[in-house]
Coordinates of N, CA and C in Angstrom, one line a residue:
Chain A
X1145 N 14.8 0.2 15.2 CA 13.4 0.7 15.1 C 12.5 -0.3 15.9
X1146 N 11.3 0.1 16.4 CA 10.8 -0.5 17.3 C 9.4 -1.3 16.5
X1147 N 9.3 -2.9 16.6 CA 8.5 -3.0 15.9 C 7.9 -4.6 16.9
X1148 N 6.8 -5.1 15.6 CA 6.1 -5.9 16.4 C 6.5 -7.1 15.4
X1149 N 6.6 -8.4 16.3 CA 7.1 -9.5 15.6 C 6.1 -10.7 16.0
X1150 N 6.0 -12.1 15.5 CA 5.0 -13.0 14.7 C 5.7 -14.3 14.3
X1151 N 5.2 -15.5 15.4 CA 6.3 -16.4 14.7 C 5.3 -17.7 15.5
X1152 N 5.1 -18.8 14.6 CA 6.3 -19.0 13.2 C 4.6 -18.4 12.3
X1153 N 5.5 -17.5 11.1 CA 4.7 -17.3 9.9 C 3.9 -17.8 9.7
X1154 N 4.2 -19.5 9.4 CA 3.5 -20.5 8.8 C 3.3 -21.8 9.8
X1155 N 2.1 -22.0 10.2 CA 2.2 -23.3 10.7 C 0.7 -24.4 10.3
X1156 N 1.2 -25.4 10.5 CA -0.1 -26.5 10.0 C 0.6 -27.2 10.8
X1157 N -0.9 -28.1 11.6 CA -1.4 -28.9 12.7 C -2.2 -29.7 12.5
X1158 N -2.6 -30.4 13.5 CA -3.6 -31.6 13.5 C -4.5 -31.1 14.7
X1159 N -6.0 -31.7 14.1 CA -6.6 -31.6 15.1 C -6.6 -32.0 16.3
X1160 N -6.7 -31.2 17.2 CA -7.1 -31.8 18.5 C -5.2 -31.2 19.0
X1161 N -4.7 -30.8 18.6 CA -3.5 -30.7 19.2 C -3.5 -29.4 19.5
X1162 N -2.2 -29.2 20.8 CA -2.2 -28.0 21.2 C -1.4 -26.9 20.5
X1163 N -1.3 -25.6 20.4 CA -0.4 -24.6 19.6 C -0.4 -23.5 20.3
X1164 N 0.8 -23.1 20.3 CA 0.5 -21.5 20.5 C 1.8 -20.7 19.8
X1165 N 0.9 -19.8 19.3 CA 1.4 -18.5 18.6 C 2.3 -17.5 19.5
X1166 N 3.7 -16.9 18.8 CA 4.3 -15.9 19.5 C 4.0 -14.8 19.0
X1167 N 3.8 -13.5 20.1 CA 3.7 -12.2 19.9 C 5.2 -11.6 20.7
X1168 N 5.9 -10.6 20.0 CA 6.5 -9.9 20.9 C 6.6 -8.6 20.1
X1169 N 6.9 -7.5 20.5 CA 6.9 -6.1 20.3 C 7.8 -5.6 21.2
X1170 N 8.4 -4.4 20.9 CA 9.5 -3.8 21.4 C 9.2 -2.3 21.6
X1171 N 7.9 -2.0 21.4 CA 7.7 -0.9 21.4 C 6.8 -0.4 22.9
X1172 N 7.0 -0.9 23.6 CA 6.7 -0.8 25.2 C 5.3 -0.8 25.6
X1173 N 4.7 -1.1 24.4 CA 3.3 -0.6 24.7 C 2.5 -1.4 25.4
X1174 N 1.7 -1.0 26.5 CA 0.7 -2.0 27.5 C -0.2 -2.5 26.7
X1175 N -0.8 -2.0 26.1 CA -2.0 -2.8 25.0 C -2.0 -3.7 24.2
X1176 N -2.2 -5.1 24.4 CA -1.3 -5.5 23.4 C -3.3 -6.6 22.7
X1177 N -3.3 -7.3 21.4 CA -4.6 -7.8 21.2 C -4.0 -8.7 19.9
X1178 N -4.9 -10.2 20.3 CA -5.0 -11.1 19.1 C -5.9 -11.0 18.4
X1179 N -6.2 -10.8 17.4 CA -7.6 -10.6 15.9 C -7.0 -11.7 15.4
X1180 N -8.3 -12.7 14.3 CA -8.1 -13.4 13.5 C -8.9 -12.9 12.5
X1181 N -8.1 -13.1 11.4 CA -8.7 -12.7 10.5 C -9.2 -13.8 8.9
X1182 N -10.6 -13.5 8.8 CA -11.4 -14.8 7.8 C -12.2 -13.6 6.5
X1183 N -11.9 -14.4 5.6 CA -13.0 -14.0 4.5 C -14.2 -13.3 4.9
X1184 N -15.3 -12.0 4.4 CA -16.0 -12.2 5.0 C -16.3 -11.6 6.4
X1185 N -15.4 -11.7 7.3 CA -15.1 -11.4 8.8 C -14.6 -10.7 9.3
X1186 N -13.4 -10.3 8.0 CA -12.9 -9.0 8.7 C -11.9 -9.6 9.9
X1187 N -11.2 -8.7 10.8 CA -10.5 -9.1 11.8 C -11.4 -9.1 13.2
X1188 N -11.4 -10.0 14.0 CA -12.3 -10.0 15.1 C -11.9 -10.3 15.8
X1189 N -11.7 -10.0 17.3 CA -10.7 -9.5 18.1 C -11.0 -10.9 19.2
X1190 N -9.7 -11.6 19.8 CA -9.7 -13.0 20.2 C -9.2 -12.5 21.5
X1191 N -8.3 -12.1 22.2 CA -8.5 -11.9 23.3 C -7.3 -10.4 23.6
X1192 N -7.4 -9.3 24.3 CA -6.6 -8.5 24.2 C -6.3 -8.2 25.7
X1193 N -4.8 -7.4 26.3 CA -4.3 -6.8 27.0 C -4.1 -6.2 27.5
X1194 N -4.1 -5.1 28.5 CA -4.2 -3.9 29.0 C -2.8 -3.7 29.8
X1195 N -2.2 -4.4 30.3 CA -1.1 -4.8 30.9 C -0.2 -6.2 31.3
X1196 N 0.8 -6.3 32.1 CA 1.4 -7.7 32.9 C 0.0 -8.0 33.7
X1197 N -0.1 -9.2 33.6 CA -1.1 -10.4 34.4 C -2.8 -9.9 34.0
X1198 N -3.1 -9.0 33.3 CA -3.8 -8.5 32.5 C -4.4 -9.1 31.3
X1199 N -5.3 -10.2 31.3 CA -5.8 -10.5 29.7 C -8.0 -10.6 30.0
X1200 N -8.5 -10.9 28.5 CA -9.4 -10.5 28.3 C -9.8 -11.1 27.1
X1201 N -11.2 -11.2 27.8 CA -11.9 -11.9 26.4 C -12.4 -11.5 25.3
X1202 N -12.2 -11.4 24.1 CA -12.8 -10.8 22.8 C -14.1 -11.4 22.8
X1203 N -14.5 -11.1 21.2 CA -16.0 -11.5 20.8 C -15.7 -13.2 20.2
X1204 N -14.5 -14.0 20.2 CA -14.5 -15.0 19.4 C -13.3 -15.7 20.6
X1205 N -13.3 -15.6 21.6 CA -12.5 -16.3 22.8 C -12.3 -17.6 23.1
X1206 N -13.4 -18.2 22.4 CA -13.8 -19.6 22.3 C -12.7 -20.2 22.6
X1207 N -11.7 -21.1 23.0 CA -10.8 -22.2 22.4 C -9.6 -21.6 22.6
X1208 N -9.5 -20.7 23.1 CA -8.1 -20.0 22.9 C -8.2 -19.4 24.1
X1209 N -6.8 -18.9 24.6 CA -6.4 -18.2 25.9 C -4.8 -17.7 26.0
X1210 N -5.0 -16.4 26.5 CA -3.6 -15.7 26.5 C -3.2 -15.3 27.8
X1211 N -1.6 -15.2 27.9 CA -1.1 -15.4 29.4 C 0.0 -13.7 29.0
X1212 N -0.2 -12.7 30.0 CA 0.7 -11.5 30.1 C 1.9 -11.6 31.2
X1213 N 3.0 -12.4 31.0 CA 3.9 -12.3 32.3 C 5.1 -10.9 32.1
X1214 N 5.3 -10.3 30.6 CA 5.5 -8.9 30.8 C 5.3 -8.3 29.5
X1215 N 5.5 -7.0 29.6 CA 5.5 -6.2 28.9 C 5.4 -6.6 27.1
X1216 N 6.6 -6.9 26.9 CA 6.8 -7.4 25.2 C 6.1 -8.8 24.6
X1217 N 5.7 -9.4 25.9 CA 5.2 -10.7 24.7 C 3.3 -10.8 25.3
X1218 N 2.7 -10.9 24.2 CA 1.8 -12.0 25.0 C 1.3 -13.3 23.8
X1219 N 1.7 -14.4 24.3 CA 1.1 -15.6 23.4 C 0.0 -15.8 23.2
X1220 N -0.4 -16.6 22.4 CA -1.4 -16.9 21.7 C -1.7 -18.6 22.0
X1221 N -2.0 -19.2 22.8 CA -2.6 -20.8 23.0 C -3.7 -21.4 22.5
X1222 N -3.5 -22.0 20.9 CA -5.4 -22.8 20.7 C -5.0 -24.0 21.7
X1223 N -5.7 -24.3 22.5 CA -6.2 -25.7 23.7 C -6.1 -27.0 22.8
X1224 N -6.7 -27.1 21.9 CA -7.1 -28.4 21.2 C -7.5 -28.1 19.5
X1225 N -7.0 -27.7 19.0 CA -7.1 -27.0 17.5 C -7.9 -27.6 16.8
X1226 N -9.3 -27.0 16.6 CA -10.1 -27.4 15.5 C -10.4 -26.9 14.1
X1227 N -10.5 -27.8 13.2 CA -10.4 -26.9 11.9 C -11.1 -25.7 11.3
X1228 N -12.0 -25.0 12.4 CA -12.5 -24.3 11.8 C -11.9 -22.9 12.8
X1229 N -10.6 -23.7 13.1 CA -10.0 -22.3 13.4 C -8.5 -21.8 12.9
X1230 N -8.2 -22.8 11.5 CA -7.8 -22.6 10.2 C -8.1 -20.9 10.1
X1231 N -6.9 -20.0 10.1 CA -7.0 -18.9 9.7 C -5.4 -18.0 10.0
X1232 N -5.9 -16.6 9.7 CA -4.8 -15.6 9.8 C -4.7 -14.9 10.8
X1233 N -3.9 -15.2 11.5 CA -4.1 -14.5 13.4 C -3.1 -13.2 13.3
X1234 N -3.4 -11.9 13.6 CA -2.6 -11.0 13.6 C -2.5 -10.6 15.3
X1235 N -1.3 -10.6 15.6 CA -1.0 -9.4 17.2 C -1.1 -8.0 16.3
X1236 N -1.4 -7.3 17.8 CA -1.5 -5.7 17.5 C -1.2 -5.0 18.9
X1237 N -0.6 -4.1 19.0 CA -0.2 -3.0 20.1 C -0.4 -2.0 19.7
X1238 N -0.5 -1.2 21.2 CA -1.2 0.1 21.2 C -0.6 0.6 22.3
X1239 N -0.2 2.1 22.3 CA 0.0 3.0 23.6 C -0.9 3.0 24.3
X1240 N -0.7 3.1 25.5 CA -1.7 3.5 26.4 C -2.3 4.6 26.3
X1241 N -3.4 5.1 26.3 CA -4.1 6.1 26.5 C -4.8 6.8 24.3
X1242 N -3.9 6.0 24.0 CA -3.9 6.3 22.2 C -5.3 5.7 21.9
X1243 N -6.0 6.5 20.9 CA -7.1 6.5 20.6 C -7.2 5.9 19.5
X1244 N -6.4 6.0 18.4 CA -6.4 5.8 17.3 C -6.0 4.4 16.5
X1245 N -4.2 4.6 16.6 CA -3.3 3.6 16.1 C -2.9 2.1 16.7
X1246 N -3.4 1.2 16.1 CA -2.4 -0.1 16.2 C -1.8 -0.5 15.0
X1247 N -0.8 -1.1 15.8 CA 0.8 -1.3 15.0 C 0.0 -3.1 14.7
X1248 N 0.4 -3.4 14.2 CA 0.3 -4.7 13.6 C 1.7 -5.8 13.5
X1249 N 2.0 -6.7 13.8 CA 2.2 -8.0 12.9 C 2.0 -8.2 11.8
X1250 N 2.8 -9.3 11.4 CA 2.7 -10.3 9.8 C 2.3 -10.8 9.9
X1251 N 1.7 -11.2 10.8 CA 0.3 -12.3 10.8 C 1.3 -13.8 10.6
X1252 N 0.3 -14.9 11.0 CA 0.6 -16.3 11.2 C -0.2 -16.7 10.5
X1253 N -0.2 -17.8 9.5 CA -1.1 -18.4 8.4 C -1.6 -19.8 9.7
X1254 N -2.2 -20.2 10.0 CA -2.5 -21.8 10.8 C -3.7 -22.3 9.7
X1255 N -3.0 -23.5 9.8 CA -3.7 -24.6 8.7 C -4.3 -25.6 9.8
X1256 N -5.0 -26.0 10.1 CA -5.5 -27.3 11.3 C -6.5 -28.3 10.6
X1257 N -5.2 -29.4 10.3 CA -6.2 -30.4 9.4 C -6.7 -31.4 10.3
Chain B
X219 N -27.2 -6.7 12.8 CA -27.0 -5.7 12.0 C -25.1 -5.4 12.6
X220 N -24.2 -5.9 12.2 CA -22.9 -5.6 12.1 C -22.8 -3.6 13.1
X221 N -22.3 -3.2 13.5 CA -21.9 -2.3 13.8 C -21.1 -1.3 12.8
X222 N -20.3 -2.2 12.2 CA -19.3 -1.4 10.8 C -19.8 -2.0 9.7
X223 N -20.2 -1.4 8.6 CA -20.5 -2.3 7.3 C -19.4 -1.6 6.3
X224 N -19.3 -2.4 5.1 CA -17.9 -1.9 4.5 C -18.3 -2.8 3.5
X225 N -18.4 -2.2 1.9 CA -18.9 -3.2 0.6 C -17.0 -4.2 0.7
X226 N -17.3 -5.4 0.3 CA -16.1 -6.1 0.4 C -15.4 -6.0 -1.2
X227 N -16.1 -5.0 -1.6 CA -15.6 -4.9 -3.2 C -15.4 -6.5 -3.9
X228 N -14.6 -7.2 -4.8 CA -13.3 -6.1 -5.0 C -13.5 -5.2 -5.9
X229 N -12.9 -4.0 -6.1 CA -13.2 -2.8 -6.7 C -12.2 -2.8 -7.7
X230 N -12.2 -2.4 -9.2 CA -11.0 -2.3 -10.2 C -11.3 -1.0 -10.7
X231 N -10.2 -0.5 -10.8 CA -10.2 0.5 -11.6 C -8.8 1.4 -12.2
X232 N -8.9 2.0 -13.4 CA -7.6 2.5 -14.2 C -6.9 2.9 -13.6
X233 N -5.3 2.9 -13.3 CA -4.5 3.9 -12.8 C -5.0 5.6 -13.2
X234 N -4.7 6.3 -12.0 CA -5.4 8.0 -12.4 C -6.9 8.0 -12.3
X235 N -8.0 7.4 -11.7 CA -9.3 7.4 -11.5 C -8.9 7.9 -9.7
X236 N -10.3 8.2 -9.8 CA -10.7 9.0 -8.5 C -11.0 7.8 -7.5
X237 N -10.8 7.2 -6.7 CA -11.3 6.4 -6.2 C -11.7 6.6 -4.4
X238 N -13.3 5.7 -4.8 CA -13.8 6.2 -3.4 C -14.3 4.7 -2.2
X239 N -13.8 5.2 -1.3 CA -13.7 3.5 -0.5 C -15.1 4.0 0.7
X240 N -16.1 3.2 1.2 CA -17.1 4.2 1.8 C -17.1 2.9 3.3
X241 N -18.1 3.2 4.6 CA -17.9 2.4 5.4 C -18.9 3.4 6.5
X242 N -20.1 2.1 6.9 CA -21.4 3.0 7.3 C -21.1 2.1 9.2
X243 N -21.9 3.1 9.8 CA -21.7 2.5 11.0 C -23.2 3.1 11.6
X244 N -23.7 2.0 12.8 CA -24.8 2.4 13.6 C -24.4 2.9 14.8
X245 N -23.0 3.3 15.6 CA -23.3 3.3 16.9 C -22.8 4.7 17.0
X246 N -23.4 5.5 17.3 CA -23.1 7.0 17.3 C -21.9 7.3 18.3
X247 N -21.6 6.8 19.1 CA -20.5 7.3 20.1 C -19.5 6.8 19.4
X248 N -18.9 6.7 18.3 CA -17.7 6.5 17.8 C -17.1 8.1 17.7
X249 N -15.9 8.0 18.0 CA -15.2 9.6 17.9 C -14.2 9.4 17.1
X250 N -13.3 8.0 16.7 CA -12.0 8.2 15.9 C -12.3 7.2 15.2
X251 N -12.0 7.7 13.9 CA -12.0 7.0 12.8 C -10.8 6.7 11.6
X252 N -10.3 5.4 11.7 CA -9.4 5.6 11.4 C -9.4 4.4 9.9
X253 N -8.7 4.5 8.7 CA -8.3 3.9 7.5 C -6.7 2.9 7.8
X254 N -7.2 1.8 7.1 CA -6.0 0.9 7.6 C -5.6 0.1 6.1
X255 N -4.3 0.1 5.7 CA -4.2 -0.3 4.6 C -3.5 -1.8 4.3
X256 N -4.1 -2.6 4.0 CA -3.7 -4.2 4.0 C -3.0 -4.8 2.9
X257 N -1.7 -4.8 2.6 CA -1.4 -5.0 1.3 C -1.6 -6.6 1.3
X258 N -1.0 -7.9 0.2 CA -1.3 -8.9 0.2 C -0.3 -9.9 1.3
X259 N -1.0 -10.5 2.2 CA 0.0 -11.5 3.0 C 0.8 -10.6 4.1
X260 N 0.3 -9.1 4.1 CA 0.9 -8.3 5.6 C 0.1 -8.1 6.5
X261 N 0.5 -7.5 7.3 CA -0.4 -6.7 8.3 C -1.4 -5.3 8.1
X262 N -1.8 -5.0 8.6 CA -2.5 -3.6 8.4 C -1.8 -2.7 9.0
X263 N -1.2 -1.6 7.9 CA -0.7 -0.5 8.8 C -1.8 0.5 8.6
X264 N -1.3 2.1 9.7 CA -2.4 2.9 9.5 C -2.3 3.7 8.3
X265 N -3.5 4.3 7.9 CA -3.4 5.1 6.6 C -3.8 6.7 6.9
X266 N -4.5 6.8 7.6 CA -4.7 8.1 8.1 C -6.6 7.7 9.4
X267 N -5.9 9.1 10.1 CA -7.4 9.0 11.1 C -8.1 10.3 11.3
X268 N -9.4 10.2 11.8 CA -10.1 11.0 11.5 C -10.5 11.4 13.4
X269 N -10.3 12.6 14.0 CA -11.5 12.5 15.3 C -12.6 13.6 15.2
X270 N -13.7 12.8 15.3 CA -15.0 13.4 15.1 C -15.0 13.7 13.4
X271 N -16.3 14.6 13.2 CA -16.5 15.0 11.9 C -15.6 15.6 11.1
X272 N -15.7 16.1 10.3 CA -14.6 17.1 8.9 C -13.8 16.0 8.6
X273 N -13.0 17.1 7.7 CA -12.1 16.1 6.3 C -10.9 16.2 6.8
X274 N -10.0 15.3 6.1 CA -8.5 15.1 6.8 C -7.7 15.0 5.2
X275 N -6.7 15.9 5.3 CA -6.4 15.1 3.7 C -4.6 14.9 4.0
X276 N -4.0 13.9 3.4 CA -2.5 13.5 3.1 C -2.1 13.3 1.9
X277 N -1.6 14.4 1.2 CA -0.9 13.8 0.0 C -2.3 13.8 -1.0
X278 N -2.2 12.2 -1.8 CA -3.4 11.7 -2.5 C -4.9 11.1 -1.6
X279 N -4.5 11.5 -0.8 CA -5.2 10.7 0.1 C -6.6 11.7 1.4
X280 N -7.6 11.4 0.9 CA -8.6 12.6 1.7 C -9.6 11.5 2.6
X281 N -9.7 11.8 3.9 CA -10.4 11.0 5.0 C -12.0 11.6 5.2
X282 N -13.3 11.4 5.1 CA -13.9 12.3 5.2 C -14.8 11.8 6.5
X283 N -15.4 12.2 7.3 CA -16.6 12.2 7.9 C -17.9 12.4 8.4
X284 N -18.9 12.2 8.4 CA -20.3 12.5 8.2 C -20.7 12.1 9.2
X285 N -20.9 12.6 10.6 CA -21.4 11.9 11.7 C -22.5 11.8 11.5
X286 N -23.5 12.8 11.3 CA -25.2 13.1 10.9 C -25.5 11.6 10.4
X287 N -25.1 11.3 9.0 CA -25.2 10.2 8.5 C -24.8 8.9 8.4
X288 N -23.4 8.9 9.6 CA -22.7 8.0 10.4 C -21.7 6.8 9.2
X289 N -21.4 8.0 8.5 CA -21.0 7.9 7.0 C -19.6 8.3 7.1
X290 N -18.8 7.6 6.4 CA -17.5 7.8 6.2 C -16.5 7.2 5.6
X291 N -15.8 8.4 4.1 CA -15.2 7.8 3.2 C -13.7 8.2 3.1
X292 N -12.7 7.6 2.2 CA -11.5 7.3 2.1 C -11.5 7.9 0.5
X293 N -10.7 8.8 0.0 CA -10.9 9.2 -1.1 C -9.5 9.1 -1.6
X294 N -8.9 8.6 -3.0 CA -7.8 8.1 -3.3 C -7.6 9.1 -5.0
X295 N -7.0 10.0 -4.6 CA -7.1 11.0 -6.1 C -5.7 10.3 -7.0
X296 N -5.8 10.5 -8.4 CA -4.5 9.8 -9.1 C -4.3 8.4 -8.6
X297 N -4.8 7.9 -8.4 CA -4.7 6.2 -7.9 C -3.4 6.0 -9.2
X298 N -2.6 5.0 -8.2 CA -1.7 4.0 -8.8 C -1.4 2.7 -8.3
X299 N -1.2 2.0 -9.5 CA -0.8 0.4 -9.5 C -0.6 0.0 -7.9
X300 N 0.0 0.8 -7.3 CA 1.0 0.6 -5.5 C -0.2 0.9 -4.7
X301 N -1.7 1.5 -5.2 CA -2.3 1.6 -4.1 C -3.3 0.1 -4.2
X302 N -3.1 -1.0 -5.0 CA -3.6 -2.0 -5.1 C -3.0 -2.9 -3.5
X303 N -4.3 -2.8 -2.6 CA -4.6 -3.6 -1.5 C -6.2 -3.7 -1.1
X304 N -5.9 -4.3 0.4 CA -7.2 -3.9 1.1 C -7.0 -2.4 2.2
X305 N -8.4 -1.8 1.8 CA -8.8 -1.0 2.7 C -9.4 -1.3 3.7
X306 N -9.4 -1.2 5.1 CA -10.5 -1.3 5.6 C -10.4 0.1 7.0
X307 N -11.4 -0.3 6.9 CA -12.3 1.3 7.8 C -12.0 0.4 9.6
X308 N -11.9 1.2 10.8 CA -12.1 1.1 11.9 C -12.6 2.5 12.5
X309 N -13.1 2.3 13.6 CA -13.5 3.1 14.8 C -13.8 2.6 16.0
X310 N -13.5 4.0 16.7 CA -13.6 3.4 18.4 C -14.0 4.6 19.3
X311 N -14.8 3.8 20.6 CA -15.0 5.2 21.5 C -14.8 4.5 22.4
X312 N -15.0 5.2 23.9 CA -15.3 4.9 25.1 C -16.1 5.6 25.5
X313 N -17.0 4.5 26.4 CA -18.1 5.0 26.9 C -18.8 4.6 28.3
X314 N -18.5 4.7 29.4 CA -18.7 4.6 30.2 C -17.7 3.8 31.0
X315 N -16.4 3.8 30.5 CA -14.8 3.6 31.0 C -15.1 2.1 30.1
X316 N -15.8 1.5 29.6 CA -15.2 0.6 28.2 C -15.0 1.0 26.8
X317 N -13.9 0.8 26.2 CA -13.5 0.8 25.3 C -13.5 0.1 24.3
X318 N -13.8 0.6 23.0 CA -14.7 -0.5 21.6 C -13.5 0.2 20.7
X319 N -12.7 -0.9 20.0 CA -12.2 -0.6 18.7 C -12.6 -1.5 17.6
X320 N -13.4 -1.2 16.7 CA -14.1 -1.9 15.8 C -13.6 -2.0 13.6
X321 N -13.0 -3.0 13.2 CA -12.9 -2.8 12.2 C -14.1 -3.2 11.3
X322 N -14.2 -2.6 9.9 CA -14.8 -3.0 9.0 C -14.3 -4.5 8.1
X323 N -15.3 -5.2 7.2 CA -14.5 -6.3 6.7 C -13.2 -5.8 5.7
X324 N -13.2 -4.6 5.4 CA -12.3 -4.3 3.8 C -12.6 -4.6 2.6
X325 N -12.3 -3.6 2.4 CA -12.3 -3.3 0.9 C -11.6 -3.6 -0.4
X326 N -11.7 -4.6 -0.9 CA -10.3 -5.0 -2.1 C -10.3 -4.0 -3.2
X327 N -8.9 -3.4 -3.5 CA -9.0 -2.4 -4.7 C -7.7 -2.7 -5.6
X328 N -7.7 -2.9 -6.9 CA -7.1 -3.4 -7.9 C -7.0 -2.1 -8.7
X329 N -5.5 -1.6 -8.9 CA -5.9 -0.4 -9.7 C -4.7 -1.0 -11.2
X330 N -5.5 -0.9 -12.1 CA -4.5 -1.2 -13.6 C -4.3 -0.6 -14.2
X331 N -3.0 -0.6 -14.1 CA -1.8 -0.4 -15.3 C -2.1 0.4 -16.5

């Protein structure tokens, strides 16, 4: 079955250090988007994909940056991790042209003490 | 003024009550409307979608839409224990070849036993 994967689950850092989060999906889809999600906040969308070499800035881009070299993955890079970006970061994909549905991730817990 | 507003509950109520999840929006070119179900420590899968106005029903589960009043609710008939998560509301349009997918913060609902 074709699904979307999240790794590592759990991670805790130090500030000021670099991290990055894995996305991969198997389900071919060009669309691919990082949301973090906070109390309060709701999920709010960090930078998303439209295809390979393809990325984009969300409403919360700040500190973070994503690299598309194909299809199934796109990472997740905090630059310098500060604590107030301690949260739950979900990937998500989407078919092209689909109006509706994204598939989701388990999400990544990051602790940045 | 948020785009999507969505009471963050948390909401409790008996197993077998009627339960009603609501989610107000100001930007009239939204066309799909869709419910996303967040159990604890997952991801959000979809729960059902709505395009444009009228009702949508699955099962226990009725989607409604009010464009006039830019009003739109999730109606949960016979509620049980298993429908204890978060709800949350999204929508999206395009409008002038950009595309907006917007979630609400969610809705916490506890149904007992």
């Amino acid at each position: 079955d074709a699904e979307i994967t999240q790794s590592p689950r759990h991670k805790i850092t130090e500030t000021g250090r670099q991290v990055t989060l894995a996305c991969h999906q198997t389900w071919n889809h060009n669309n691919m988007f990082w949301y973090r999600q906070d109390l309060g906040h709701g999920l709010r969308l960090i930078h998303y994909s439209y295809g390979v070499q393809d990325t984009n800035k969300g409403e919360v881009s700040d500190g973070y940056s994503v690299s598309r070299s194909n299809t199934e993955d796109l990472p997740l890079t905090l630059e310098s991790a500060a604590s107030s970006q301690t949260s739950v970061y979900f990937c998500a994909s989407r078919a092209q042209g689909a109006r509706n549905e994204q598939f989701f991730g388990p999400g990544t817990r990051l602790t940045v003490l | 003024q948020k785009e999507v507003e969505q009471d963050p509950g948390p909401l409790s109520v008996p197993e077998g009550a009627i339960v009603s999840l609501n989610c107000t929006y100001s930007n009239s070119a939204f066309q799909y409307f869709m419910w996303y179900r967040q159990y604890s420590r997952k991801g959000p899968e979809l729960l059902m979608y709505t395009y444009s106005s009228g009702n949508k029903e699955d099962g226990r589960f009725t989607a409604q839409v009010d464009k006039s009043s830019k009003y739109i609710s999730l109606f949960i008939r016979d509620s049980q224990p298993s429908d204890s998560a978060t709800y949350l509301c999204a929508m999206s349009h395009t409008t002038s070849g950009t595309y907006k997918y917007i979630f609400g913060t969610g809705t916490r609902l506890k149904v007992l036993a």
